[in-house]
Coordinates of C-alpha atoms in Angstrom, one line a residue:
Chain A
M133 CA 21.7 -7.4 20.3
T134 CA 22.3 -10.4 18.0
K135 CA 20.6 -11.1 14.8
S136 CA 18.6 -14.0 16.2
S137 CA 17.3 -12.0 19.2
A138 CA 16.3 -9.2 16.8
R139 CA 14.4 -11.7 14.7
N140 CA 12.7 -13.1 17.7
I141 CA 11.6 -9.7 18.9
F142 CA 10.3 -9.0 15.4
I143 CA 8.2 -12.1 15.3
G144 CA 6.9 -11.9 18.9
G145 CA 6.2 -8.2 18.6
T146 CA 4.4 -8.5 15.3
L147 CA 2.2 -11.3 16.6
F148 CA 1.4 -9.2 19.7
F149 CA 0.5 -6.0 17.8
A150 CA -1.5 -8.0 15.2
A151 CA -3.5 -9.4 18.0
V152 CA -4.1 -6.0 19.5
F153 CA -5.2 -4.8 16.1
L154 CA -7.6 -7.7 15.6
I155 CA -9.2 -7.1 19.1
L156 CA -9.7 -3.4 18.2
T157 CA -11.1 -4.5 14.8
Y158 CA -13.6 -6.8 16.5
K159 CA -14.7 -4.0 18.8
S160 CA -15.1 -1.6 15.8
L161 CA -17.2 -3.9 13.7
S162 CA -19.3 -5.6 16.2
S163 CA -22.9 -5.3 15.2
E164 CA -23.6 -3.3 18.3
T165 CA -21.0 -0.6 17.4
L166 CA -22.0 -0.6 13.7
S167 CA -25.7 -0.3 14.4
K168 CA -25.0 2.6 16.9
R169 CA -22.7 4.5 14.6
T170 CA -23.9 3.7 11.0
H171 CA -27.5 2.5 11.3
P172 CA -27.2 -0.4 9.0
E173 CA -31.0 -1.0 9.3
N174 CA -31.4 2.0 7.0
I175 CA -29.3 0.5 4.2
S176 CA -32.2 0.0 1.9
D177 CA -32.1 -1.5 -1.6
K178 CA -31.9 2.1 -2.9
V179 CA -28.9 2.8 -0.8
V180 CA -27.2 -0.3 -2.0
W181 CA -28.0 0.7 -5.6
G182 CA -26.7 4.2 -5.0
K183 CA -23.4 2.8 -3.7
R184 CA -23.2 0.7 -6.9
I185 CA -23.8 3.8 -9.1
W186 CA -21.2 5.7 -7.0
E187 CA -18.7 3.0 -7.8
R188 CA -19.7 2.4 -11.4
N189 CA -18.9 6.0 -12.2
A190 CA -15.7 6.2 -10.1
C191 CA -17.0 9.3 -8.4
I192 CA -14.3 8.8 -5.8
D193 CA -11.6 9.6 -8.3
C194 CA -12.6 13.3 -8.3
H195 CA -14.7 13.7 -5.1
T196 CA -14.0 12.7 -1.5
L197 CA -16.5 10.7 0.6
L198 CA -15.8 11.1 4.4
G199 CA -12.6 12.8 3.3
E200 CA -11.2 9.9 1.3
G201 CA -10.9 10.0 -2.5
A202 CA -9.4 12.5 -4.9
Y203 CA -9.3 16.2 -4.1
Y204 CA -10.5 17.6 -7.4
A205 CA -14.2 18.1 -6.4
P206 CA -16.2 18.7 -3.2
E207 CA -16.7 16.4 -0.3
L208 CA -20.0 14.5 -0.7
G209 CA -20.5 12.8 2.7
N210 CA -22.5 15.9 3.8
V211 CA -23.7 17.0 0.4
I212 CA -27.4 16.6 1.4
K213 CA -26.9 18.9 4.3
R214 CA -25.0 21.4 2.2
R215 CA -27.1 21.5 -1.0
G216 CA -30.4 20.0 0.1
E217 CA -32.0 16.9 -1.5
A218 CA -33.6 19.0 -4.2
G219 CA -30.3 20.7 -5.0
V220 CA -28.5 17.3 -5.3
R221 CA -31.2 16.0 -7.5
A222 CA -31.0 19.1 -9.7
I223 CA -27.2 18.7 -10.1
L224 CA -27.5 15.0 -10.9
K225 CA -30.3 15.6 -13.4
T226 CA -28.9 18.5 -15.3
D227 CA -27.5 17.5 -18.6
A228 CA -25.5 20.7 -18.7
L229 CA -23.3 19.4 -16.0
Q230 CA -20.5 20.6 -18.2
G231 CA -19.5 23.7 -16.4
W232 CA -22.0 23.4 -13.5
G233 CA -21.4 26.7 -11.7
T234 CA -17.7 26.3 -11.7
V235 CA -14.8 26.0 -14.1
R236 CA -14.2 22.4 -13.2
K237 CA -16.7 20.1 -14.9
M238 CA -18.5 16.9 -13.9
P239 CA -18.7 14.4 -16.8
K240 CA -22.1 13.4 -18.1
F241 CA -23.0 10.1 -16.6
N242 CA -26.5 9.7 -18.2
L243 CA -28.0 8.7 -14.9
S244 CA -31.5 7.2 -14.9
E245 CA -34.2 8.2 -12.4
K246 CA -33.5 5.0 -10.4
D247 CA -29.8 5.9 -10.3
I248 CA -30.5 9.4 -9.0
D249 CA -32.9 8.0 -6.4
G250 CA -30.2 5.6 -5.3
L251 CA -27.5 8.1 -5.1
V252 CA -29.6 10.5 -3.1
E253 CA -30.6 7.8 -0.6
F254 CA -27.0 6.7 -0.4
F255 CA -25.8 10.2 0.4
K256 CA -28.6 10.6 2.9
W257 CA -27.5 7.4 4.7
V258 CA -23.8 8.4 4.6
G259 CA -24.8 11.8 6.0
R260 CA -26.1 10.1 9.1
I261 CA -22.9 8.1 9.9
D262 CA -21.3 9.2 13.2
T263 CA -18.0 10.6 11.9
N264 CA -16.8 12.1 15.2
N265 CA -18.0 15.4 14.0
W266 CA -16.0 15.5 10.8
P267 CA -16.1 17.7 8.6
P268 CA -15.5 20.8 10.7
N269 CA -18.2 22.8 8.9
E270 CA -20.8 22.4 6.2
Q271 CA -18.3 23.2 3.4
G272 CA -16.8 19.8 3.8
Chain B
M41 CA 33.0 -5.0 -14.5
T42 CA 30.9 -7.3 -12.3
Q43 CA 28.6 -9.5 -14.3
C44 CA 25.8 -11.3 -12.7
K45 CA 26.9 -14.5 -11.1
Y46 CA 23.9 -16.5 -12.1
E47 CA 22.5 -16.6 -15.6
S48 CA 18.9 -16.7 -14.4
Q49 CA 19.3 -13.3 -12.8
R50 CA 19.0 -11.8 -16.3
V51 CA 15.2 -12.6 -16.2
A52 CA 14.9 -9.4 -14.1
Y53 CA 15.7 -7.3 -17.1
P54 CA 12.3 -7.4 -18.9
Y55 CA 10.6 -6.6 -15.5
F56 CA 12.8 -3.5 -15.1
L57 CA 12.3 -2.4 -18.7
I58 CA 8.5 -2.6 -18.4
A59 CA 8.7 -0.9 -15.0
I60 CA 10.5 2.1 -16.5
L61 CA 8.1 2.3 -19.5
L62 CA 5.0 2.2 -17.2
F63 CA 6.7 4.8 -15.0
A64 CA 6.8 7.0 -18.0
G65 CA 3.1 6.4 -18.6
Q66 CA 2.4 7.2 -15.0
I67 CA 4.2 10.6 -15.3
L68 CA 2.4 11.3 -18.5
F69 CA -1.0 10.9 -16.8
G70 CA 0.3 12.8 -13.8
L71 CA 1.0 15.7 -16.2
I72 CA -2.5 15.4 -17.6
I73 CA -4.2 15.7 -14.3
G74 CA -1.8 18.4 -13.2
A75 CA -2.7 20.3 -16.3
Q76 CA -6.5 19.8 -15.6
Y77 CA -6.0 21.5 -12.3
V78 CA -4.8 24.5 -14.2
W79 CA -7.0 24.2 -17.4
P80 CA -10.1 22.1 -16.4
D81 CA -11.0 21.8 -20.1
F82 CA -7.8 20.0 -21.0
L83 CA -8.7 16.7 -22.7
F84 CA -12.3 17.0 -21.3
P85 CA -14.6 15.1 -21.8
A86 CA -12.5 12.5 -23.6
I87 CA -10.3 11.8 -20.6
P88 CA -12.0 13.3 -17.6
F89 CA -10.0 13.8 -14.3
N90 CA -11.3 10.6 -12.6
I91 CA -10.1 8.3 -15.4
A92 CA -6.7 10.0 -15.8
R93 CA -6.2 9.9 -12.0
M94 CA -7.2 6.3 -11.9
I95 CA -4.6 5.5 -14.6
H96 CA -1.9 7.7 -12.9
I97 CA -2.2 5.7 -9.7
N98 CA -2.8 2.2 -11.1
L99 CA 0.3 2.6 -13.3
L100 CA 2.2 3.6 -10.2
V101 CA 1.2 0.5 -8.3
V102 CA 1.8 -1.8 -11.3
W103 CA 5.2 -0.4 -12.2
I104 CA 6.4 -0.6 -8.6
I105 CA 5.2 -4.3 -8.4
F106 CA 7.0 -5.0 -11.7
G107 CA 10.1 -3.4 -10.1
F108 CA 9.7 -5.4 -6.9
M109 CA 9.4 -8.7 -8.9
G110 CA 12.4 -7.8 -11.1
S111 CA 14.4 -7.0 -8.0
A112 CA 13.4 -10.3 -6.4
Y113 CA 14.5 -12.2 -9.5
Y114 CA 17.8 -10.4 -9.5
L115 CA 18.5 -10.8 -5.9
L116 CA 17.3 -14.3 -5.1
P117 CA 20.0 -16.3 -6.9
E118 CA 22.8 -14.4 -5.2
E119 CA 21.0 -14.8 -1.8
V120 CA 20.1 -18.4 -2.0
E121 CA 23.1 -19.4 -4.1
G122 CA 21.2 -21.1 -6.9
E123 CA 19.4 -20.4 -10.2
I124 CA 15.8 -19.2 -10.4
Y125 CA 13.6 -22.3 -10.3
S126 CA 12.0 -21.5 -13.7
T127 CA 13.0 -18.6 -15.9
K128 CA 10.4 -19.7 -18.3
L129 CA 7.7 -19.3 -15.7
A130 CA 9.2 -15.9 -14.8
L131 CA 8.9 -14.7 -18.4
I132 CA 5.4 -16.1 -18.9
D133 CA 4.3 -14.4 -15.7
C134 CA 5.9 -11.2 -16.7
Y135 CA 4.0 -11.1 -20.0
L136 CA 0.8 -12.2 -18.4
F137 CA 1.1 -9.3 -16.0
L138 CA 1.9 -6.9 -18.8
V139 CA -1.0 -8.0 -20.9
G140 CA -3.4 -7.8 -17.9
G141 CA -2.1 -4.4 -17.0
I142 CA -2.4 -3.0 -20.6
I143 CA -6.0 -4.4 -20.9
A144 CA -6.9 -2.8 -17.5
I145 CA -5.5 0.6 -18.4
A146 CA -7.0 0.6 -21.9
G147 CA -10.3 -0.5 -20.4
Y148 CA -10.2 2.5 -18.0
L149 CA -10.1 4.8 -21.1
F150 CA -13.3 3.1 -22.2
R151 CA -14.9 3.4 -18.8
W152 CA -14.4 -0.3 -18.0
H153 CA -13.6 -0.1 -14.3
D154 CA -14.8 -0.8 -10.8
G155 CA -15.2 2.1 -8.5
R156 CA -13.3 1.9 -5.2
E157 CA -10.3 4.2 -5.0
F158 CA -7.1 2.4 -6.3
L159 CA -9.0 -0.8 -6.6
E160 CA -10.7 0.1 -9.8
Q161 CA -9.6 -3.0 -11.5
P162 CA -12.6 -5.0 -12.8
T163 CA -13.0 -8.3 -10.9
I164 CA -11.5 -10.4 -13.7
I165 CA -8.4 -8.3 -13.8
K166 CA -8.2 -8.6 -10.0
I167 CA -8.3 -12.4 -10.4
A168 CA -5.5 -12.2 -13.0
I169 CA -3.4 -10.1 -10.6
V170 CA -3.8 -12.7 -7.9
I171 CA -2.8 -15.4 -10.4
V172 CA 0.3 -13.4 -11.5
V173 CA 1.4 -12.9 -7.9
L174 CA 0.8 -16.5 -6.8
L175 CA 2.8 -17.8 -9.8
F176 CA 5.6 -15.4 -8.8
I177 CA 5.5 -16.5 -5.2
F178 CA 5.6 -20.2 -6.3
N179 CA 8.7 -19.5 -8.4
M180 CA 10.2 -17.6 -5.5
I181 CA 9.6 -20.4 -3.0
M182 CA 10.8 -23.1 -5.3
T183 CA 14.0 -21.1 -5.9
M184 CA 14.5 -20.8 -2.2
V185 CA 13.8 -24.5 -1.6
K186 CA 16.3 -25.5 -4.3
G187 CA 18.9 -23.0 -3.3
R188 CA 21.8 -23.8 -1.0
K189 CA 21.0 -21.1 1.6
R190 CA 18.0 -19.1 2.9
T191 CA 19.1 -15.7 4.1
S192 CA 17.1 -13.4 6.2
I193 CA 16.9 -11.0 3.3
S194 CA 15.3 -13.6 1.1
I195 CA 12.9 -14.7 3.9
V196 CA 11.8 -11.2 4.7
L197 CA 11.3 -10.5 1.0
L198 CA 9.1 -13.6 0.7
G199 CA 7.2 -12.4 3.7
G200 CA 6.6 -9.1 2.1
F201 CA 5.2 -10.7 -1.1
L202 CA 3.1 -13.1 0.9
G203 CA 1.6 -10.2 2.7
L204 CA 1.1 -8.3 -0.5
A205 CA -0.9 -11.3 -1.9
V206 CA -2.9 -11.9 1.3
F207 CA -4.0 -8.3 1.9
Y208 CA -4.9 -7.8 -1.7
L209 CA -7.6 -10.5 -1.2
F210 CA -9.6 -7.9 0.8
A211 CA -10.0 -6.1 -2.5
F212 CA -12.6 -8.7 -3.3
Y213 CA -14.7 -8.0 -0.2
K214 CA -17.2 -5.2 -0.7
P215 CA -19.7 -4.8 2.1
A216 CA -22.8 -2.7 1.6
N217 CA -22.0 -0.7 4.7
L218 CA -19.6 2.1 3.7
T219 CA -17.9 2.2 7.1
E220 CA -17.1 -1.5 6.9
D221 CA -16.1 -1.2 3.3
K222 CA -13.7 1.6 4.1
F223 CA -12.4 -0.3 7.1
Y224 CA -11.3 -3.3 5.1
W225 CA -10.3 -1.2 2.1
W226 CA -7.5 0.1 4.3
W227 CA -6.3 -3.4 4.9
V228 CA -5.3 -3.4 1.3
V229 CA -4.0 0.1 1.0
H230 CA -2.5 0.9 4.4
L231 CA -1.3 -2.6 5.3
W232 CA 0.4 -2.7 1.9
V233 CA 2.2 0.7 1.9
E234 CA 2.7 1.2 5.6
G235 CA 3.1 -2.6 6.3
V236 CA 4.2 -5.4 4.0
W237 CA 5.7 -3.2 1.2
E238 CA 8.1 -1.8 3.8
L239 CA 9.3 -5.4 4.3
I240 CA 10.1 -5.6 0.6
M241 CA 11.7 -2.1 0.7
A242 CA 13.8 -3.0 3.7
S243 CA 15.1 -6.2 2.3
L244 CA 16.0 -4.5 -1.0
L245 CA 17.7 -1.8 1.0
S246 CA 19.7 -4.3 3.0
F247 CA 20.7 -6.2 -0.1
L248 CA 21.9 -3.1 -1.8
I249 CA 23.8 -1.9 1.2
I250 CA 25.6 -5.2 1.5
K251 CA 26.6 -5.1 -2.2
L252 CA 27.5 -1.5 -2.3
T253 CA 29.4 -1.1 0.9
G254 CA 30.8 -4.6 1.5
I255 CA 29.6 -4.5 5.2
D256 CA 29.1 -7.7 7.1
R257 CA 25.8 -9.6 6.3
E258 CA 25.2 -10.4 10.0
V259 CA 25.1 -6.7 10.8
A260 CA 22.9 -5.8 7.9
E261 CA 20.4 -8.5 8.6
K262 CA 20.2 -7.5 12.3
W263 CA 19.4 -4.0 11.1
L264 CA 16.8 -5.5 8.8
Y265 CA 14.9 -7.2 11.6
I266 CA 15.1 -4.0 13.7
I267 CA 13.7 -1.9 10.8
I268 CA 10.8 -4.3 10.0
G269 CA 10.1 -4.8 13.6
L270 CA 9.6 -1.0 14.0
T271 CA 7.6 -1.1 10.8
L272 CA 5.0 -3.6 11.9
F273 CA 4.9 -2.7 15.6
T274 CA 3.9 0.8 14.6
G275 CA 2.3 0.2 11.3
I276 CA -0.3 -2.4 12.0
V277 CA -2.2 -0.6 14.8
G278 CA -1.2 2.7 13.0
T279 CA -3.9 1.8 10.5
G280 CA -6.0 3.5 13.1
H281 CA -5.1 6.9 11.7
H282 CA -7.5 6.2 8.9
Y283 CA -10.2 5.3 11.3
Y284 CA -10.8 8.8 12.8
W285 CA -13.7 10.0 10.6
I286 CA -15.2 7.1 8.7
G287 CA -17.8 6.0 11.2
T288 CA -15.4 3.8 13.3
P289 CA -15.3 4.3 17.1
A290 CA -13.6 7.3 18.7
F291 CA -11.1 5.1 20.5
W292 CA -9.1 5.0 17.2
K293 CA -8.2 8.6 17.8
T294 CA -6.0 7.5 20.7
W295 CA -4.7 4.3 19.2
G296 CA -4.2 5.8 15.8
A297 CA -2.4 8.8 17.1
W298 CA 0.1 7.0 19.3
F299 CA 1.0 4.3 16.9
S300 CA 1.1 6.3 13.7
A301 CA 3.1 9.1 15.4
S302 CA 5.7 6.3 15.8
E303 CA 5.6 5.3 12.2
P304 CA 8.5 7.5 11.3
L305 CA 10.8 5.3 13.4
P306 CA 11.4 2.5 10.9
F307 CA 12.3 5.2 8.3
L308 CA 14.6 6.9 10.7
A309 CA 16.2 3.5 11.3
M310 CA 16.6 3.1 7.5
V311 CA 18.4 6.4 7.3
A312 CA 20.7 5.6 10.2
F313 CA 21.4 2.2 8.7
A314 CA 22.2 3.5 5.3
F315 CA 24.5 6.3 6.5
K316 CA 26.2 4.2 9.1
M317 CA 27.0 1.4 6.7
V318 CA 28.1 3.8 3.9
R319 CA 30.5 5.4 6.4
K320 CA 31.9 2.1 7.5
R321 CA 32.2 0.8 3.9
T322 CA 35.0 -1.6 3.1
R323 CA 34.8 -1.0 -0.6
E324 CA 34.4 2.0 -3.0
H325 CA 31.7 0.7 -5.3
P326 CA 32.2 2.3 -8.8
N327 CA 28.5 2.5 -9.4
R328 CA 28.0 5.9 -7.7
A329 CA 24.5 6.4 -9.0
A330 CA 23.3 3.2 -7.3
V331 CA 24.7 4.4 -4.0
L332 CA 23.0 7.7 -4.5
W333 CA 19.6 6.1 -5.3
T334 CA 20.0 3.7 -2.3
V335 CA 20.9 6.3 0.3
G336 CA 18.5 8.8 -1.3
S337 CA 15.6 6.4 -1.0
A338 CA 16.1 6.0 2.7
V339 CA 16.3 9.8 3.2
M340 CA 13.3 10.6 1.0
A341 CA 11.2 7.8 2.5
F342 CA 11.9 9.3 5.9
L343 CA 11.0 12.8 4.7
G344 CA 7.9 11.7 2.7
A345 CA 6.5 8.9 4.7
G346 CA 8.0 9.8 8.1
V347 CA 8.0 13.6 8.4
W348 CA 5.2 14.4 6.0
G349 CA 3.1 11.6 7.4
F350 CA 3.6 12.7 11.0
M351 CA 2.7 16.3 10.1
H352 CA -1.0 15.5 9.7
T353 CA -1.4 12.2 11.6
L354 CA -2.6 13.6 15.0
P355 CA -6.4 13.8 15.2
K356 CA -6.4 17.5 16.2
I357 CA -4.6 18.4 13.0
N358 CA -6.1 15.8 10.8
Y359 CA -9.5 17.1 11.6
Y360 CA -8.6 20.1 9.5
T361 CA -6.3 18.5 6.9
H362 CA -8.1 15.3 6.2
G363 CA -9.0 15.0 2.5
T364 CA -7.1 18.2 1.5
Q365 CA -4.0 18.6 -0.7
I366 CA -1.9 17.9 2.4
T367 CA -2.8 14.2 1.8
A368 CA -1.7 14.5 -1.8
S369 CA 1.6 16.1 -0.9
H370 CA 2.3 13.3 1.6
G371 CA 1.3 10.6 -0.9
H372 CA 3.6 12.0 -3.6
L373 CA 6.7 12.3 -1.5
A374 CA 6.2 9.1 0.4
F375 CA 5.6 6.9 -2.7
F376 CA 8.4 8.4 -4.7
G377 CA 10.9 8.2 -1.8
A378 CA 10.1 4.8 -0.4
Y379 CA 9.0 2.8 -3.4
A380 CA 9.9 4.5 -6.7
M381 CA 13.4 5.3 -5.5
I382 CA 14.2 1.8 -4.0
V383 CA 13.2 0.2 -7.3
L384 CA 15.3 2.8 -9.3
A385 CA 18.2 1.9 -6.9
M386 CA 17.8 -1.8 -7.7
I387 CA 17.6 -1.0 -11.4
S388 CA 20.6 1.2 -11.2
Y389 CA 22.6 -1.5 -9.4
A390 CA 21.4 -4.5 -11.3
V391 CA 21.0 -3.5 -14.9
P392 CA 24.7 -2.9 -15.6
N393 CA 25.4 -6.3 -14.2
I394 CA 22.7 -7.9 -16.4
R395 CA 23.8 -6.4 -19.6
K396 CA 26.2 -8.8 -21.3
S397 CA 28.3 -5.9 -22.7
G398 CA 29.0 -4.8 -19.1
G399 CA 29.8 -1.3 -18.1
F400 CA 27.7 1.2 -16.2
A401 CA 25.2 3.6 -17.4
N402 CA 26.5 7.1 -18.0
Q403 CA 26.9 8.0 -14.3
K404 CA 26.8 11.7 -14.9
A405 CA 23.5 11.6 -16.8
E406 CA 22.0 9.3 -14.3
I407 CA 23.1 11.4 -11.4
L408 CA 21.7 14.5 -13.1
A409 CA 18.4 12.6 -13.6
F410 CA 18.4 11.7 -9.9
W411 CA 18.8 15.3 -8.7
T412 CA 16.3 16.6 -11.2
M413 CA 13.6 14.2 -10.2
V414 CA 14.3 14.4 -6.4
I415 CA 14.3 18.2 -6.3
S416 CA 11.3 18.4 -8.5
M417 CA 9.4 16.0 -6.3
I418 CA 10.4 17.9 -3.1
F419 CA 9.0 21.1 -4.7
I420 CA 5.8 19.3 -5.8
A421 CA 5.3 18.2 -2.2
I422 CA 6.1 21.7 -0.8
T423 CA 3.7 23.3 -3.3
L424 CA 0.9 20.9 -2.5
T425 CA 1.6 21.4 1.2
G426 CA 1.1 25.1 0.7
A427 CA -2.1 24.5 -1.2
G428 CA -3.3 22.2 1.5
I429 CA -2.6 24.6 4.4
A430 CA -4.4 27.4 2.5
Q431 CA -7.3 25.0 1.7
A432 CA -7.7 23.8 5.2
Y433 CA -7.7 27.4 6.5
L434 CA -10.0 29.0 3.9
Q435 CA -12.5 26.2 3.7
R436 CA -12.6 24.8 7.2
V437 CA -11.8 27.9 9.3
V438 CA -13.0 30.8 7.2
G439 CA -15.8 28.7 5.7
L440 CA -15.5 29.5 2.0
S441 CA -17.0 26.9 -0.3
Y442 CA -14.9 24.2 -1.9
M443 CA -14.8 25.8 -5.3
E444 CA -14.2 29.4 -4.0
T445 CA -11.3 27.9 -2.0
Q446 CA -9.9 26.2 -5.1
G447 CA -10.0 29.5 -6.9
Q448 CA -8.0 31.2 -4.2
I449 CA -5.3 28.6 -4.3
A450 CA -5.0 28.3 -8.1
I451 CA -1.4 29.6 -8.1
F452 CA -0.2 26.5 -6.2
Y453 CA -1.5 24.3 -9.0
I454 CA 0.4 26.3 -11.6
V455 CA 3.6 26.0 -9.7
R456 CA 3.0 22.3 -9.1
L457 CA 2.5 21.7 -12.8
F458 CA 5.8 23.5 -13.5
F459 CA 7.6 21.1 -11.2
G460 CA 5.8 18.2 -12.7
L461 CA 7.3 19.2 -16.0
T462 CA 10.8 19.5 -14.5
F463 CA 10.3 16.0 -13.0
A464 CA 9.3 14.7 -16.4
A465 CA 12.5 16.3 -17.8
G466 CA 14.5 14.4 -15.2
L467 CA 12.7 11.2 -16.2
I468 CA 13.5 11.8 -19.9
I469 CA 17.2 12.2 -19.1
Y470 CA 17.0 8.9 -17.1
I471 CA 15.3 7.0 -19.8
Y472 CA 17.6 8.4 -22.5
D473 CA 20.5 7.3 -20.4
F474 CA 19.0 3.9 -19.7
F475 CA 18.5 3.1 -23.4
S476 CA 21.6 4.8 -24.8
S477 CA 23.9 3.0 -22.5
S478 CA 22.3 -0.3 -23.4
K479 CA 23.7 0.3 -26.9
T480 CA 27.1 1.8 -26.2
A481 CA 28.1 0.3 -22.9

């Protein structure tokens, strides 16, 4: 193989696989697929607010959400199922988060009632995403 | 001793210097979060885990990009046979990037941040990053236009930086639907580190191999195209290995598995290339440390990105390992091997040529630093792999809760912290050598 044939294979192959990827992307994010797997119609203002609170406090840099994030604290994609809505509210409300049931501690984020509502609705919505049955059990 | 042929190559020096200092900062924050795994009260609540981890990884990305830019400024004049278009612009851009970076990191300590993993930079900082990269690319293109030649190495390097800039733009897109959000988030993260950054790595590797072994450019550049071909043929669709469990269709399990299982191939090609060329070398380069970093980078990238990536990329395995310490072990070994080490190889090669006094760094100290850091990182990865296997079993097979599991695997975090400290010792030797030889050499 010469250098120029290697270059041509590189260019042609990259364009080809980029096209394959874009087709798969299109199929993944079509409104039909998204509505079947993620139920976007349930993304209420509260869910949107909850996602914003989730980001504002960089929760992902300790927790995982659908398995992505840091690995210092539990998975939260299924937290409503695991702890129940009341349990999640209690955790988010408690000022004594310092040392909540464990040795690792969650910082105090001074969440308002609206923030807690948003987070709970956000977690509920995430919990209903079709994740191909991940995680393997309730423990996340 | 060889001095750099073009005066403007020296503009790489501040980039390299800043890269090394930020590297030290990254390791400091790595030690902080490593210590928090062992003593959760450490620095809490002043610097909680999420903030320290954000800084650890942001510093990593920033110092690597500083290293890439410095490498480009060093390599371009020799490649295109002409001076850098504007060294003044290069310096201004360097300081703009540094100030932006420091503001961002300091801001994190005061909870001024956005909240998607690795993309925590506030919007204004993101815009500054785009400006810095575009100014850099402008300088690079003008240098190539004005130079006498355009080599494949320089073109691939430019392609890598263009990709870096283009895919970073997806950091500005934040859909309300989490699945869609995560989907495009990977276009920054995966298409950077398992895509366009590998173009940058491969062109730096080719440059170093040509300089260090004296082999024919035509041969090296043919290998370069083979390596980056394998990278993008596997890596683009290989993004699918992140689309198993985030709400995207099940067909990704097939596409992601096949393509990402092939992602070790470009790294295997890099190892073959490095060893073959070193064996066929036509010169004995006196800078042994640079040769060691260069070959070492190919080998460690293959181990970290290739082998450790393959280990958990198939859906049947990933179902149990996704989001455990296995991911962390792969991340550490891959980033250090592929990107940290290739930048350190460029620094090792270029800095002695840049310094007017000439002379190499103390080779013995630098080689000691190399082995200390490499072996420490291997043990960090092995320790985290052990933690991850135990975690996957206890939590996902036995069904213990997350925190009970963490209690069971505490010993791994203690051992990991120990190797974090030995890594830091290697870095201290490296930095001491870097600065002491700048005075004496």
